[in-house]
Coordinates of C-alpha atoms in Angstrom, one line a residue:
M1 CA 114.0 34.1 6.0
G2 CA 114.5 36.8 3.3
A3 CA 111.4 36.6 1.5
F4 CA 109.9 36.3 4.9
I5 CA 111.3 39.6 5.8
D6 CA 110.5 41.1 2.5
L7 CA 106.6 39.9 2.2
A8 CA 106.0 40.9 6.0
E9 CA 107.6 44.4 5.4
Q10 CA 104.9 44.5 2.0
W11 CA 101.9 43.2 4.0
G12 CA 102.5 45.9 6.7
D13 CA 103.5 43.2 9.7
D14 CA 105.2 44.1 12.6
I15 CA 108.1 41.1 12.6
V16 CA 108.8 39.3 15.6
C17 CA 112.5 37.2 14.7
P18 CA 112.9 35.2 18.5
I19 CA 115.6 33.1 16.6
A20 CA 117.7 32.7 13.5
A21 CA 120.3 29.9 13.9
E22 CA 122.0 27.6 11.9
A23 CA 124.8 24.4 12.1
M24 CA 126.4 21.8 10.1
P25 CA 124.9 18.3 10.7
S26 CA 126.4 16.5 13.4
A27 CA 125.5 14.3 16.3
P28 CA 122.0 14.6 17.8
A29 CA 121.5 18.1 19.5
D30 CA 122.0 18.1 22.7
A31 CA 118.4 18.8 24.8
E32 CA 119.7 21.6 26.4
T33 CA 120.0 23.2 22.6
Y34 CA 116.8 22.5 21.5
G35 CA 114.6 23.6 24.2
Y36 CA 116.7 26.7 24.4
L37 CA 115.9 27.3 20.5
S38 CA 112.3 26.1 19.9
G39 CA 111.6 27.8 23.7
L40 CA 112.1 31.0 22.4
I41 CA 109.7 30.2 19.4
L42 CA 107.2 29.2 21.5
E43 CA 107.5 32.1 24.0
E44 CA 106.3 34.6 21.1
V45 CA 103.7 32.1 19.9
Q46 CA 102.4 32.8 23.8
K47 CA 102.5 36.0 23.4
G48 CA 100.1 36.3 20.6
V49 CA 101.0 36.4 16.6
N50 CA 98.3 36.3 13.7
R51 CA 100.4 34.2 11.6
I52 CA 103.8 32.3 11.6
L53 CA 106.5 31.4 8.9
L54 CA 108.9 28.8 9.8
A55 CA 112.0 27.9 7.6
L56 CA 113.4 24.5 9.2
H57 CA 115.7 22.3 7.8
G58 CA 113.4 19.3 8.4
A59 CA 115.7 16.1 9.4
M60 CA 116.7 17.3 12.8
I61 CA 117.2 15.0 15.7
T62 CA 118.1 15.6 19.4
E63 CA 118.7 13.6 22.0
N64 CA 115.1 13.8 23.5
T65 CA 112.7 13.6 19.9
L66 CA 113.3 11.9 16.4
D67 CA 111.2 14.4 15.1
G68 CA 112.5 18.2 16.0
E69 CA 110.4 20.3 13.4
G70 CA 107.2 17.5 14.0
T71 CA 107.4 18.0 18.0
L72 CA 107.7 22.1 17.7
L73 CA 105.0 22.0 15.2
K74 CA 102.9 20.0 17.7
R75 CA 104.1 22.4 21.0
I76 CA 102.7 25.3 18.6
R77 CA 99.8 24.1 18.0
A78 CA 99.0 23.0 21.5
I79 CA 99.6 26.8 22.3
A80 CA 98.0 27.8 19.4
P81 CA 95.5 25.3 17.7
D82 CA 94.1 27.8 14.9
I83 CA 96.9 29.9 14.2
P84 CA 98.2 29.5 10.3
I85 CA 101.7 28.3 10.0
A86 CA 103.6 28.1 6.9
V87 CA 106.9 26.1 6.7
S88 CA 109.7 25.9 4.2
H89 CA 111.6 22.4 4.1
D90 CA 115.1 21.7 2.8
F91 CA 115.5 19.4 0.2
H92 CA 116.7 16.5 2.3
A93 CA 114.0 16.6 4.9
N94 CA 112.4 13.6 6.3
V95 CA 109.1 14.9 6.4
T96 CA 106.9 13.5 9.3
V97 CA 103.1 13.5 9.5
S98 CA 103.5 15.5 12.6
T99 CA 104.5 18.2 10.1
V100 CA 102.6 18.0 7.7
T101 CA 99.3 17.9 10.0
N102 CA 100.5 20.6 12.2
C103 CA 101.0 23.4 9.8
T104 CA 98.7 25.1 7.4
V105 CA 101.1 24.5 4.1
L106 CA 104.6 23.2 3.6
T107 CA 106.9 23.9 0.5
G108 CA 110.2 22.2 0.2
Y109 CA 113.5 23.8 -2.2
K110 CA 113.7 21.8 -5.7
T111 CA 117.3 22.4 -6.0
Y112 CA 120.4 20.7 -4.9
P113 CA 122.8 22.6 -4.6
H114 CA 120.4 24.5 -2.8
T115 CA 119.8 28.0 -4.4
D116 CA 115.7 28.3 -4.6
L117 CA 115.7 29.1 -1.0
Y118 CA 114.0 32.5 -1.0
E119 CA 111.8 31.1 -3.8
T120 CA 110.9 28.4 -2.0
G121 CA 110.1 30.8 1.6
Y122 CA 107.9 33.0 -1.0
K123 CA 105.8 30.3 -2.0
A124 CA 104.9 29.0 1.2
A125 CA 104.5 32.6 2.7
C126 CA 102.3 33.3 -0.2
I127 CA 99.8 30.7 0.0
L128 CA 99.6 31.4 3.5
Y129 CA 98.9 35.1 2.9
D130 CA 96.2 34.0 0.1
A131 CA 94.9 31.7 2.7
M132 CA 93.7 34.4 5.3
Q133 CA 92.9 36.6 2.9
G134 CA 90.1 34.0 1.8
Q135 CA 91.2 33.3 -1.6
C136 CA 92.5 29.9 -1.2
N137 CA 91.8 26.9 0.9
P138 CA 94.8 24.8 1.1
V139 CA 94.8 21.1 1.6
M140 CA 98.0 18.7 1.4
A141 CA 98.5 15.5 0.6
W142 CA 101.7 13.4 1.6
R143 CA 103.1 10.1 0.3
K144 CA 106.2 8.7 2.1
L145 CA 108.7 6.1 0.2
P146 CA 110.9 3.1 1.7
L147 CA 113.3 5.1 0.0
M148 CA 117.1 6.1 1.1
S149 CA 118.7 7.4 -2.2
H150 CA 122.3 8.5 -2.0
T151 CA 123.0 12.2 -1.4
L152 CA 125.8 12.0 -4.5
K153 CA 122.8 11.0 -6.7
Q154 CA 120.4 13.5 -5.5
G155 CA 121.8 16.1 -7.8
T156 CA 118.5 18.7 -9.4
D157 CA 120.6 18.8 -12.7
D158 CA 121.2 15.0 -12.9
E159 CA 118.9 12.1 -13.9
P160 CA 116.6 11.1 -12.0
F161 CA 116.1 14.0 -9.9
K162 CA 116.4 16.7 -12.7
L163 CA 113.2 14.7 -14.6
L164 CA 111.2 14.1 -11.1
I165 CA 111.6 17.8 -10.7
R166 CA 110.0 19.0 -14.0
R167 CA 107.5 16.7 -13.3
C168 CA 106.8 18.8 -10.5
R169 CA 107.0 21.9 -11.8
E170 CA 104.7 20.9 -14.6
A171 CA 102.0 19.5 -12.3
E172 CA 101.9 23.0 -10.6
R173 CA 100.6 24.6 -14.0
E174 CA 97.8 22.5 -13.3
T175 CA 94.4 24.4 -12.2
G176 CA 94.2 24.6 -8.4
V177 CA 98.0 23.2 -7.6
L178 CA 99.7 25.5 -5.4
N179 CA 102.9 23.6 -4.6
V180 CA 104.3 20.4 -5.4
S181 CA 107.8 19.3 -3.3
L182 CA 109.7 16.3 -3.9
F183 CA 112.1 15.5 -1.0
G184 CA 115.4 13.8 -1.8
G185 CA 115.5 13.1 1.9
F186 CA 118.4 13.3 5.0
P187 CA 119.6 9.5 4.5
L188 CA 122.3 9.8 7.3
A189 CA 119.4 10.4 9.7
D190 CA 119.1 7.5 11.9
S191 CA 115.3 7.8 12.4
P192 CA 111.6 6.2 11.7
Y193 CA 111.0 8.8 9.0
T194 CA 114.3 9.0 7.1
G195 CA 113.4 8.9 3.4
S196 CA 112.2 10.3 0.4
S197 CA 108.4 12.1 0.2
V198 CA 106.0 13.9 -1.8
V199 CA 104.1 17.1 -0.3
V200 CA 101.4 18.5 -3.1
V201 CA 98.9 21.7 -1.9
T202 CA 96.3 22.1 -3.8
D203 CA 93.2 24.6 -3.4
N204 CA 90.6 22.2 -1.4
D205 CA 91.2 19.3 -3.8
D206 CA 92.1 16.3 -2.0
L207 CA 91.5 14.2 -4.9
L208 CA 93.6 16.3 -6.9
A209 CA 96.4 16.5 -4.6
N210 CA 96.5 13.0 -3.9
R211 CA 96.6 11.8 -7.6
I212 CA 99.4 14.1 -8.1
A213 CA 101.5 13.1 -5.1
T214 CA 100.9 9.3 -5.9
D215 CA 101.9 9.6 -9.1
I216 CA 105.5 12.0 -8.0
A217 CA 105.6 9.1 -5.6
E218 CA 105.5 5.8 -8.1
A219 CA 107.9 7.9 -10.9
C220 CA 110.3 8.4 -7.7
W221 CA 110.2 4.9 -7.0
D222 CA 110.6 3.2 -10.3
S223 CA 113.8 5.1 -10.6
R224 CA 115.4 4.0 -7.3
H225 CA 118.1 2.0 -8.9
Q226 CA 119.1 5.7 -10.5
Q227 CA 119.8 6.8 -7.1
I228 CA 121.8 4.2 -6.0
Y229 CA 125.8 5.4 -6.2
Q230 CA 128.7 2.8 -7.4
S231 CA 131.8 2.9 -5.7
T232 CA 135.2 3.1 -7.7
P233 CA 138.6 2.5 -5.7
L234 CA 139.9 5.6 -4.3
S235 CA 143.4 4.3 -6.3
D236 CA 142.0 4.0 -9.7
Q237 CA 140.4 7.5 -9.7
I238 CA 143.9 9.0 -8.7
Q239 CA 145.8 7.4 -11.6
T240 CA 142.7 8.9 -13.6
A241 CA 142.9 12.4 -11.8
K242 CA 146.9 12.3 -12.7
K243 CA 146.3 11.5 -16.7
L244 CA 144.0 14.4 -16.9
T245 CA 146.5 17.1 -18.2
D246 CA 143.3 20.0 -18.5
G247 CA 142.4 21.9 -15.5
P248 CA 140.8 22.7 -13.0
I249 CA 140.2 19.3 -11.9
I250 CA 137.4 19.0 -8.5
L251 CA 138.7 16.0 -7.0
L252 CA 135.7 15.4 -4.4
D253 CA 136.2 14.1 -0.6
H254 CA 132.9 12.8 -0.4
C255 CA 132.6 10.5 2.4
D256 CA 134.2 13.5 4.9
N257 CA 131.3 16.2 3.9
C258 CA 130.6 18.2 7.0
G259 CA 127.5 19.7 5.2
S260 CA 126.6 16.1 5.7
G261 CA 127.9 15.4 9.1
G262 CA 131.3 14.8 8.2
T263 CA 134.1 15.7 10.7
Q264 CA 136.0 17.3 8.0
D265 CA 139.7 16.0 9.7
V266 CA 140.1 12.6 7.7
M267 CA 143.0 12.5 6.2
T268 CA 143.0 9.3 4.0
V269 CA 142.0 10.7 0.5
I270 CA 144.8 13.6 1.5
R271 CA 147.2 10.9 2.3
A272 CA 146.5 9.1 -0.8
I273 CA 147.3 12.0 -3.1
M274 CA 150.3 13.2 -1.5
E275 CA 151.5 9.9 -2.1
A276 CA 150.7 9.3 -5.8
G277 CA 152.7 12.7 -6.3
L278 CA 150.0 14.9 -7.9
E279 CA 151.2 18.3 -8.3
D280 CA 149.7 22.2 -8.1
V281 CA 146.6 20.6 -5.2
I282 CA 144.7 22.8 -3.2
V283 CA 142.6 21.5 -0.6
A284 CA 139.8 22.7 0.9
A285 CA 139.1 22.5 3.8
V286 CA 141.0 20.6 6.6
W287 CA 139.3 21.4 10.3
D288 CA 142.2 21.3 13.3
P289 CA 141.4 24.2 15.8
K290 CA 145.3 23.2 16.9
A291 CA 146.5 23.2 14.0
V292 CA 145.5 26.5 12.9
A293 CA 147.0 27.7 16.4
T294 CA 150.7 26.4 16.1
M295 CA 150.8 28.1 12.6
Q296 CA 149.5 31.4 13.8
A297 CA 151.8 31.0 17.1
A298 CA 154.6 30.4 13.8
G299 CA 153.4 33.3 12.0
V300 CA 153.3 33.5 8.1
N301 CA 156.5 32.7 6.1
A302 CA 157.2 30.0 8.9
E303 CA 158.7 26.5 8.2
V304 CA 156.3 24.0 10.4
A305 CA 156.0 20.5 11.1
L306 CA 152.8 19.4 12.3
P307 CA 150.1 16.3 12.8
L308 CA 147.4 17.2 10.7
G309 CA 143.6 16.4 11.0
G310 CA 142.6 12.8 12.5
N311 CA 141.4 14.4 15.7
T312 CA 137.7 12.6 15.7
D313 CA 137.1 9.1 16.4
M314 CA 134.3 7.6 14.2
P315 CA 132.8 5.1 16.1
A316 CA 129.7 4.7 14.1
I317 CA 131.9 3.7 11.2
Q318 CA 134.8 1.8 13.9
Q319 CA 137.3 3.8 12.6
S320 CA 139.6 5.8 14.9
G321 CA 141.2 9.1 13.6
H322 CA 144.8 9.2 12.1
P323 CA 146.9 12.6 11.8
L324 CA 149.1 12.8 9.1
Q325 CA 152.1 14.2 9.6
V326 CA 152.7 17.3 7.2
Q327 CA 155.7 19.9 6.6
G328 CA 155.5 23.1 4.7
N329 CA 155.4 27.3 4.8
V330 CA 152.6 28.9 6.2
T331 CA 151.4 31.1 3.5
H332 CA 148.3 32.7 5.1
L333 CA 146.9 33.5 8.2
T334 CA 142.9 35.3 8.6
D335 CA 139.8 35.4 10.7
G336 CA 138.3 33.0 8.8
R337 CA 135.4 35.7 7.6
F338 CA 133.9 35.9 3.7
R339 CA 130.5 37.2 2.3
I340 CA 129.0 34.8 -0.5
D341 CA 129.0 35.9 -3.4
G342 CA 127.8 32.6 -5.4
P343 CA 124.0 31.8 -5.6
M344 CA 123.6 29.3 -2.6
Y345 CA 123.2 32.0 0.4
H346 CA 124.2 34.8 -1.5
G347 CA 125.2 38.1 0.2
L348 CA 125.3 36.0 3.8
E349 CA 129.1 36.5 6.1
V350 CA 130.0 33.3 6.9
S351 CA 132.9 32.6 9.5
M352 CA 135.5 29.4 9.1
G353 CA 136.9 31.1 12.4
P354 CA 140.8 31.2 12.6
T355 CA 142.1 30.0 9.5
A356 CA 145.6 29.3 7.9
V357 CA 147.3 28.1 4.6
L358 CA 150.0 25.3 4.7
D359 CA 152.0 24.9 1.4
T360 CA 153.7 21.6 1.3
G361 CA 155.4 21.9 -2.2
N362 CA 152.9 20.3 -4.4
M363 CA 149.8 20.5 -2.1
Q364 CA 148.7 23.7 -0.8
I365 CA 145.9 23.2 2.6
I366 CA 143.5 25.3 3.7
V367 CA 143.2 24.5 7.7
V368 CA 140.0 25.8 9.2
S369 CA 138.8 26.2 12.8
R370 CA 135.0 26.1 12.4
H371 CA 133.7 23.9 9.9
I372 CA 132.5 24.7 6.5
E373 CA 131.5 23.2 3.3
P374 CA 133.5 24.5 0.4
W375 CA 130.7 25.4 -1.6
D376 CA 131.5 29.2 -2.5
P377 CA 134.8 30.6 -4.3
G378 CA 134.8 33.4 -1.8
L379 CA 136.2 30.8 0.8
F380 CA 139.1 30.8 -1.8
H381 CA 139.7 34.5 -2.5
S382 CA 139.6 35.2 1.0
L383 CA 143.0 33.8 1.4
G384 CA 144.5 35.7 -1.7
I385 CA 143.8 32.0 -3.9
D386 CA 142.2 32.1 -7.6
P387 CA 140.9 28.7 -7.7
A388 CA 140.8 28.8 -11.2
Q389 CA 144.5 28.9 -11.4
K390 CA 144.9 25.5 -10.0
R391 CA 145.2 21.9 -11.2
Y392 CA 143.2 20.2 -8.7
L393 CA 140.7 21.3 -6.2
L394 CA 140.1 19.3 -3.7
L395 CA 137.4 19.5 -2.1
K396 CA 135.3 18.0 1.1
S397 CA 131.7 18.3 -0.6
R398 CA 129.7 16.5 -2.0
I399 CA 126.8 18.1 -4.6
H400 CA 127.1 21.9 -3.0
Y401 CA 130.6 22.5 -4.8
R402 CA 128.7 22.8 -7.7
A403 CA 127.0 26.2 -6.7
G404 CA 130.2 27.9 -7.1
F405 CA 132.5 25.7 -9.2
A406 CA 130.7 23.9 -11.6
D407 CA 131.3 26.4 -14.4
M408 CA 135.0 26.2 -13.5
A409 CA 135.6 22.4 -13.5
R410 CA 137.2 21.0 -16.8
H411 CA 136.4 17.4 -15.2
T412 CA 135.1 16.1 -11.4
L413 CA 136.2 12.9 -10.2
L414 CA 134.5 11.5 -6.9
L415 CA 137.3 10.1 -4.6
D416 CA 135.6 7.2 -1.9
G417 CA 137.6 7.9 1.3
D418 CA 136.8 7.0 4.9
G419 CA 134.3 9.3 6.8
V420 CA 131.3 8.9 8.3
T421 CA 129.2 10.6 5.0
T422 CA 129.8 7.5 3.4
S423 CA 127.0 6.4 1.3
D424 CA 128.2 2.6 1.8
Y425 CA 124.8 2.5 4.3
Q426 CA 126.3 -1.2 5.2
L427 CA 128.9 0.6 7.6
L428 CA 126.0 2.7 9.1
P429 CA 124.5 1.2 12.3
F430 CA 121.0 2.4 12.4
H431 CA 118.8 1.5 15.3
H432 CA 115.6 3.5 14.7
L433 CA 115.3 3.6 10.8
K434 CA 112.0 1.9 9.3
R435 CA 113.0 -1.2 7.4
P436 CA 112.1 -2.5 5.0
V437 CA 113.8 0.2 2.9
F438 CA 115.4 0.4 -0.4
P439 CA 118.6 -0.2 -0.9
L440 CA 119.4 -1.5 2.2
D441 CA 116.5 -4.5 1.7
P442 CA 116.5 -4.7 -1.8
L443 CA 113.5 -6.4 -2.6
C444 CA 111.1 -4.3 -0.6
S445 CA 108.2 -2.4 -2.1
F446 CA 106.2 0.4 -2.2
E447 CA 102.4 1.0 -2.0
P448 CA 101.3 4.7 -2.5
N449 CA 98.4 4.9 0.0
P450 CA 97.8 7.5 1.6
V451 CA 99.0 8.9 5.2
P452 CA 96.9 8.3 8.4
N453 CA 95.1 11.3 9.8
G454 CA 93.4 12.0 6.2
L455 CA 96.6 13.2 4.4

């Protein structure tokens, strides 16, 4: 959005921004909310504009469509068939034919954690602007893979995605290539479109676009076994953590990551760490508005005993919520607002809602009233806590934590607990997923043929 605004001002445009909204992943968006948000955009299109710049995630599912973004773009096209449209997508987009065929240009993030939002929007908008000036004619090629890679293996500082993204950047240096995007996909979305894909934009060169799209897609498919996470028993990882002496040591409760759709109130890992006797642990964060309200009523320095977390049942994995009885002192109470200083969403003010810190002796637990993934140290600093001074940071995160904590960590351990953001896809009841797909169907194959509609 920042890039769109900067460029529109540079071009002397009058800017219309009907809506800017974001939420943590969860259940499908209700039809009323989707209708309201998309309706605001469609109303402005109906009034008349000369170009459209859209920052869309790319994996939206609602009660009335399995393709939120593609459906929106089809509706825009019905109103304004010839309007130039630039779209930026998240690295985790499940790209659809409706999206690709109803926009002029599509670009995607090349980083996970996502630190190139501005650059991605800038590239999409500039290609569109050049096309409107007659300086290029964007054409796109798209390859969809039958591959649901594990999010834990999608970090772009790790192999195989580090090499795959490098190949995308190298391809962009070829004459006539405007943009190359590899999308890891959002595997926890239950839709026919779920999975990895490649989109290549060239200047009026279909053959070049298709060649590069095929090359990148085949390289991604060849590395599919590297994209699968191998789990380790929770007890083994905790024992490993106990033996480490130099901190900070980051412990990732990755199965309960709200940034991927987790409830953020599963207490399995926290309970296990308490029982193992780890000391000097700080937890970010448990979602429990009721517990926050109890601590607010008690006040700072009060000693409280209360059930924490476990408020949400998870029928998708056939588990019920189980609160953990805790006791300790309330050390901090805030409104939960802070500004992000790190590279991901830099400068944005966010709100955790009313927030409290409970000190149980060996563990400090940050309890929030709104879901937020802990990827920025500002979360701790807003509570007067220096995370670099703690021995263990227990974060309900997967990869995004690296944006703010990778340089701080001496060690990082993945803790396999419970939660709907599990990497064990066998636990998840997919109803709409197109099969066969790897790794659910290990013997499935990939034929890198162009998708329908001439792409």
